[in-house]
Amino acid sequence: MTLSYGGEPVLEGASLDVEPGQFVSLVGPSGSGKSSLLRAVIGLQRPLSGTTDTGLPANQVGMLFQDDALLPWKTARENVALGLRLIGVNSQAADREADIWLARLGLTGFENRYPRHVSGGQRKRIALAQVLARKPKLILMDEPFASLDAIVRSRVVKDVVALVESEGISVLLVTHDLEEAISLSDAVYLLGQGPRAHIIQRYDVPIPRPRDPVKSRLHPAFTPLHAKLWEDLSKEVDHRAEEAA
Amino acid sequence: MTLNPQYAWVRRLIALAIFLAIWEAAARAGMLNPIYVPAPGKIWLALVELFGDGRIWPHLEATFGAALGGLALGIVVGIALGILAALVPLIAELLEPIMTLLNAIPRVILAPLFVIWLGIGIASKIALAFILVTVVIFFTVYTGIKQVDRKLVERIVTLGGGRLTLARHVYLPSVAAWVLGNLKVAVGFAFTGAVVGEFVAASRGLGYLLGFAQSTYNSALMLALVLLIMVVVLIIFAVAGKLEKYLLRWT
């Protein structure tokens, strides 16, 4: 796949492998086209060339954005239910399912709240409920936790990991946070500097599941892998800078 | 001195009472010419008289009819044109300069023209209220649609929503929110249009009574009418405010 905004391609020849039930991250510097790649996969942006086949029907792929983008005039329940209505669930069943998923994300009692009347972490949980309720096989995440503060973030991330593990959902997470990528993923793809960014390498993460995202940072495999990724990424950035000079 | 904002209305009320008392006293002492500045008591009497013999009702009815008619028509047409302009570039191209021009001029100058075109009946008043309202609503809707949050649109698209879903769940609520946000402005304009229209040429309405009071040098009646119009608009503002608060409870 090659992506461009009309000029020089931002991203060139990217191909990713996500096994069923696997959590895969894509890390890279800003401007490498990480977000564009996800947008192309979900169909918000057309690639210049190549295809973006996930091998799944569109309604089995979910997407979590950095912004929760919940409809502000709909309550938590209505927002989650709308996601279900759009895959053909009838209105009563959608409301019921919405409440179940909101409860699973710890939002019992918040069903009738509007997005602007809850905290950032709760909004994130509503957005998660909206995506998870549709029982996706694959969830694409575009830095979804970046806007949360540290404590809230680690709690939301912990719940997300537990839910995708128990539901057997594949995840493709885009982030610039190497530590987050390693602690959550089974494999990490490193994307180089754009323009004409390409995938440098795939790194498998040998930390066993089920995982606690905080404790997995203490696993003996974590630090060497982090160091290796960091080194490779730095090399790539320096190399591109030299090329440009 | 620190003022407790909770009691601002008490202080305002006291100030108003003092002001009215001084005014009344000055008038009774013969310090004010009653032709120009009638005493508050006289204004009150004029107001009581208007309601007492019931002759105010047909005038109130005329003004309300013209204002609310113009308001409803202005909102409907303003929304329709705003949506059309946002969807069809050609219509935007043609409408924008007209609306910008209408927005730039004091639109009440069209009142005499509407009287010539539509006569001195209620139609010319509705037309004036309508033109005042529709321009505001048009710009509200037109710029609003162009600024609909892209992220919301993309979100619905990734959930599999098509044009119909977007229109119903994203655009329509957005438009409703903007219109409601400008409802008070529109109400004010509608009454301006109705009253000014009546003032220019009419046989009924608060504006007509104002003209009558002016031609007979009846400043007590005139001030009574000004007071009445203020009260009417304040009541409508309160209703519009309640409606806005309920319908925009999610903000």
CSV table of C-alpha atoms in Angstrom, one decimal, chain B residues 14-221:
chain,number,residue,atom,x,y,z
B,14,ILE,CA,-34.0,49.4,45.0
B,15,ALA,CA,-32.2,51.6,42.5
B,16,LEU,CA,-35.1,51.5,40.1
B,17,ALA,CA,-37.6,52.3,43.0
B,18,ILE,CA,-35.4,55.3,44.1
B,19,PHE,CA,-35.2,56.5,40.5
B,20,LEU,CA,-39.0,56.3,40.0
B,21,ALA,CA,-39.7,58.0,43.3
B,22,ILE,CA,-37.4,60.9,42.4
B,23,TRP,CA,-39.0,61.1,38.9
B,24,GLU,CA,-42.5,61.1,40.4
B,25,ALA,CA,-41.6,63.7,43.0
B,26,ALA,CA,-40.0,65.9,40.5
B,27,ALA,CA,-43.1,65.7,38.2
B,28,ARG,CA,-45.4,66.5,41.1
B,29,ALA,CA,-43.3,69.4,42.1
B,30,GLY,CA,-43.8,70.8,38.6
B,31,MET,CA,-40.1,70.5,37.8
B,32,LEU,CA,-40.8,68.4,34.6
B,33,ASN,CA,-42.9,69.4,31.6
B,34,PRO,CA,-45.6,66.7,31.5
B,35,ILE,CA,-45.8,67.0,27.7
B,36,TYR,CA,-42.3,65.7,27.4
B,37,VAL,CA,-41.7,63.7,30.6
B,38,PRO,CA,-44.9,62.4,32.2
B,39,ALA,CA,-44.8,61.1,35.7
B,40,PRO,CA,-44.4,57.4,36.2
B,41,GLY,CA,-47.9,57.4,37.7
B,42,LYS,CA,-49.4,58.8,34.5
B,43,ILE,CA,-47.5,56.2,32.4
B,44,TRP,CA,-49.0,53.5,34.7
B,45,LEU,CA,-52.5,55.0,34.3
B,46,ALA,CA,-52.1,55.0,30.5
B,47,LEU,CA,-51.1,51.3,30.7
B,48,VAL,CA,-54.0,50.5,32.9
B,49,GLU,CA,-56.4,52.3,30.6
B,50,LEU,CA,-55.1,50.4,27.6
B,51,PHE,CA,-56.0,47.1,29.3
B,52,GLY,CA,-58.9,48.4,31.2
B,53,ASP,CA,-61.2,49.2,28.2
B,54,GLY,CA,-59.8,46.2,26.3
B,55,ARG,CA,-58.8,48.1,23.3
B,56,ILE,CA,-55.2,46.9,23.5
B,57,TRP,CA,-56.0,43.3,22.6
B,58,PRO,CA,-56.5,43.7,18.9
B,59,HIS,CA,-53.3,45.6,18.7
B,60,LEU,CA,-51.4,43.0,20.7
B,61,GLU,CA,-52.9,40.3,18.5
B,62,ALA,CA,-51.8,42.1,15.4
B,63,THR,CA,-48.2,42.6,16.6
B,64,PHE,CA,-47.9,39.1,17.9
B,65,GLY,CA,-49.4,37.6,14.7
B,66,ALA,CA,-47.0,39.5,12.5
B,67,ALA,CA,-43.9,38.8,14.7
B,68,LEU,CA,-44.6,35.1,15.2
B,69,GLY,CA,-45.6,34.7,11.6
B,70,GLY,CA,-42.5,36.3,10.4
B,71,LEU,CA,-40.4,34.4,12.9
B,72,ALA,CA,-41.8,31.0,11.9
B,73,LEU,CA,-41.5,31.8,8.2
B,74,GLY,CA,-38.0,33.2,8.6
B,75,ILE,CA,-36.8,30.2,10.5
B,76,VAL,CA,-38.2,27.7,8.0
B,77,VAL,CA,-36.9,29.6,5.0
B,78,GLY,CA,-33.6,30.5,6.7
B,79,ILE,CA,-32.9,26.8,7.5
B,80,ALA,CA,-34.0,25.6,4.0
B,81,LEU,CA,-31.8,28.2,2.2
B,82,GLY,CA,-28.9,27.5,4.6
B,83,ILE,CA,-29.0,23.8,4.0
B,84,LEU,CA,-29.4,24.3,0.2
B,85,ALA,CA,-26.4,26.7,0.1
B,86,ALA,CA,-24.3,24.3,2.2
B,87,LEU,CA,-25.2,21.4,-0.2
B,88,VAL,CA,-25.2,23.1,-3.6
B,89,PRO,CA,-22.2,25.2,-4.4
B,90,LEU,CA,-24.0,27.1,-7.1
B,91,ILE,CA,-26.7,28.2,-4.8
B,92,ALA,CA,-24.2,29.3,-2.2
B,93,GLU,CA,-22.4,31.3,-4.9
B,94,LEU,CA,-25.6,33.1,-5.8
B,95,LEU,CA,-27.1,33.5,-2.4
B,96,GLU,CA,-24.0,34.6,-0.4
B,97,PRO,CA,-23.7,38.1,-1.9
B,98,ILE,CA,-27.4,38.8,-1.5
B,99,MET,CA,-27.5,37.6,2.1
B,100,THR,CA,-24.3,39.5,2.9
B,101,LEU,CA,-25.8,42.6,1.5
B,102,LEU,CA,-29.0,42.1,3.3
B,103,ASN,CA,-27.0,41.5,6.5
B,104,ALA,CA,-25.0,44.6,6.0
B,105,ILE,CA,-27.9,47.1,5.6
B,106,PRO,CA,-30.4,48.0,8.4
B,107,ARG,CA,-33.1,45.8,6.9
B,108,VAL,CA,-35.9,47.9,8.4
B,109,ILE,CA,-35.3,50.4,5.6
B,110,LEU,CA,-37.3,47.9,3.4
B,111,ALA,CA,-40.5,48.6,5.4
B,112,PRO,CA,-41.9,51.4,3.1
B,113,LEU,CA,-41.2,49.2,0.1
B,114,PHE,CA,-43.1,46.3,1.7
B,115,VAL,CA,-46.0,48.6,2.4
B,116,ILE,CA,-46.2,49.6,-1.3
B,117,TRP,CA,-45.9,45.9,-2.4
B,118,LEU,CA,-48.1,44.3,0.2
B,119,GLY,CA,-50.4,47.0,1.5
B,120,ILE,CA,-50.8,48.3,5.0
B,121,GLY,CA,-52.3,45.0,6.3
B,122,ILE,CA,-50.4,42.3,8.2
B,123,ALA,CA,-48.6,41.0,5.2
B,124,SER,CA,-46.1,43.8,5.0
B,125,LYS,CA,-45.3,43.4,8.7
B,126,ILE,CA,-44.8,39.7,8.4
B,127,ALA,CA,-42.5,40.4,5.4
B,128,LEU,CA,-40.4,42.8,7.4
B,129,ALA,CA,-40.1,40.4,10.4
B,130,PHE,CA,-39.4,37.6,8.0
B,131,ILE,CA,-36.6,39.3,6.2
B,132,LEU,CA,-35.0,40.3,9.5
B,133,VAL,CA,-35.1,36.8,10.8
B,134,THR,CA,-34.3,34.8,7.7
B,135,VAL,CA,-31.0,36.4,7.1
B,136,VAL,CA,-29.7,35.6,10.6
B,137,ILE,CA,-31.0,32.1,10.5
B,138,PHE,CA,-29.5,31.6,7.0
B,139,PHE,CA,-26.0,32.5,8.2
B,140,THR,CA,-26.4,30.5,11.3
B,141,VAL,CA,-27.3,27.3,9.4
B,142,TYR,CA,-25.0,27.9,6.4
B,143,THR,CA,-21.8,28.5,8.4
B,144,GLY,CA,-22.9,25.9,10.9
B,145,ILE,CA,-23.2,23.1,8.4
B,146,LYS,CA,-19.8,24.0,6.9
B,147,GLN,CA,-18.3,23.7,10.4
B,148,VAL,CA,-19.9,20.4,11.5
B,149,ASP,CA,-17.3,18.5,13.4
B,150,ARG,CA,-15.5,16.3,10.8
B,151,LYS,CA,-14.6,13.9,13.6
B,152,LEU,CA,-18.3,13.2,14.3
B,153,VAL,CA,-18.9,12.6,10.6
B,154,GLU,CA,-16.0,10.2,10.3
B,155,ARG,CA,-17.0,8.4,13.5
B,156,ILE,CA,-20.5,7.7,12.1
B,157,VAL,CA,-19.0,6.7,8.7
B,158,THR,CA,-16.6,4.1,10.4
B,159,LEU,CA,-19.7,2.7,12.2
B,160,GLY,CA,-21.2,2.1,8.8
B,161,GLY,CA,-23.6,5.1,8.7
B,162,GLY,CA,-24.6,6.5,5.3
B,163,ARG,CA,-25.9,9.8,4.2
B,164,LEU,CA,-29.3,9.3,5.8
B,165,THR,CA,-27.8,8.4,9.1
B,166,LEU,CA,-25.4,11.4,8.9
B,167,ALA,CA,-28.3,13.8,8.1
B,168,ARG,CA,-30.5,12.5,10.9
B,169,HIS,CA,-28.0,12.0,13.7
B,170,VAL,CA,-25.3,14.5,12.9
B,171,TYR,CA,-26.5,17.4,10.7
B,172,LEU,CA,-30.0,17.8,11.9
B,173,PRO,CA,-29.1,18.0,15.6
B,174,SER,CA,-26.3,20.3,14.8
B,175,VAL,CA,-28.6,22.6,12.8
B,176,ALA,CA,-31.2,22.5,15.6
B,177,ALA,CA,-28.6,23.5,18.1
B,178,TRP,CA,-27.4,26.5,16.2
B,179,VAL,CA,-30.9,27.7,15.5
B,180,LEU,CA,-31.8,27.3,19.1
B,181,GLY,CA,-28.7,29.2,20.1
B,182,ASN,CA,-29.9,32.1,18.0
B,183,LEU,CA,-33.5,31.9,18.9
B,184,LYS,CA,-33.5,34.9,21.2
B,185,VAL,CA,-31.8,37.1,18.5
B,186,ALA,CA,-34.4,35.9,16.0
B,187,VAL,CA,-37.3,36.7,18.4
B,188,GLY,CA,-35.9,40.2,19.0
B,189,PHE,CA,-35.7,40.7,15.3
B,190,ALA,CA,-39.2,39.4,14.7
B,191,PHE,CA,-40.7,41.9,17.1
B,192,THR,CA,-38.5,44.7,15.7
B,193,GLY,CA,-39.9,43.9,12.2
B,194,ALA,CA,-43.5,43.8,13.3
B,195,VAL,CA,-43.4,47.0,15.3
B,196,VAL,CA,-41.4,49.0,12.8
B,197,GLY,CA,-43.6,47.8,10.0
B,198,GLU,CA,-46.7,48.9,12.0
B,199,PHE,CA,-45.0,52.2,12.8
B,200,VAL,CA,-44.5,53.0,9.1
B,201,ALA,CA,-48.1,52.3,8.0
B,202,ALA,CA,-50.8,50.2,9.6
B,203,SER,CA,-54.3,50.4,11.1
B,204,ARG,CA,-53.6,48.1,14.0
B,205,GLY,CA,-50.7,46.9,16.3
B,206,LEU,CA,-48.4,48.3,18.9
B,207,GLY,CA,-46.3,50.1,16.3
B,208,TYR,CA,-49.5,51.7,15.0
B,209,LEU,CA,-50.4,52.9,18.6
B,210,LEU,CA,-46.9,54.3,18.9
B,211,GLY,CA,-47.4,56.3,15.8
B,212,PHE,CA,-50.8,57.4,17.1
B,213,ALA,CA,-49.2,58.5,20.4
B,214,GLN,CA,-46.5,60.4,18.6
B,215,SER,CA,-48.9,62.3,16.4
B,216,THR,CA,-51.0,63.3,19.4
B,217,TYR,CA,-48.0,64.2,21.6
B,218,ASN,CA,-49.2,61.7,24.1
B,219,SER,CA,-45.8,60.8,25.7
B,220,ALA,CA,-47.5,58.9,28.6
B,221,LEU,CA,-49.1,56.5,26.1
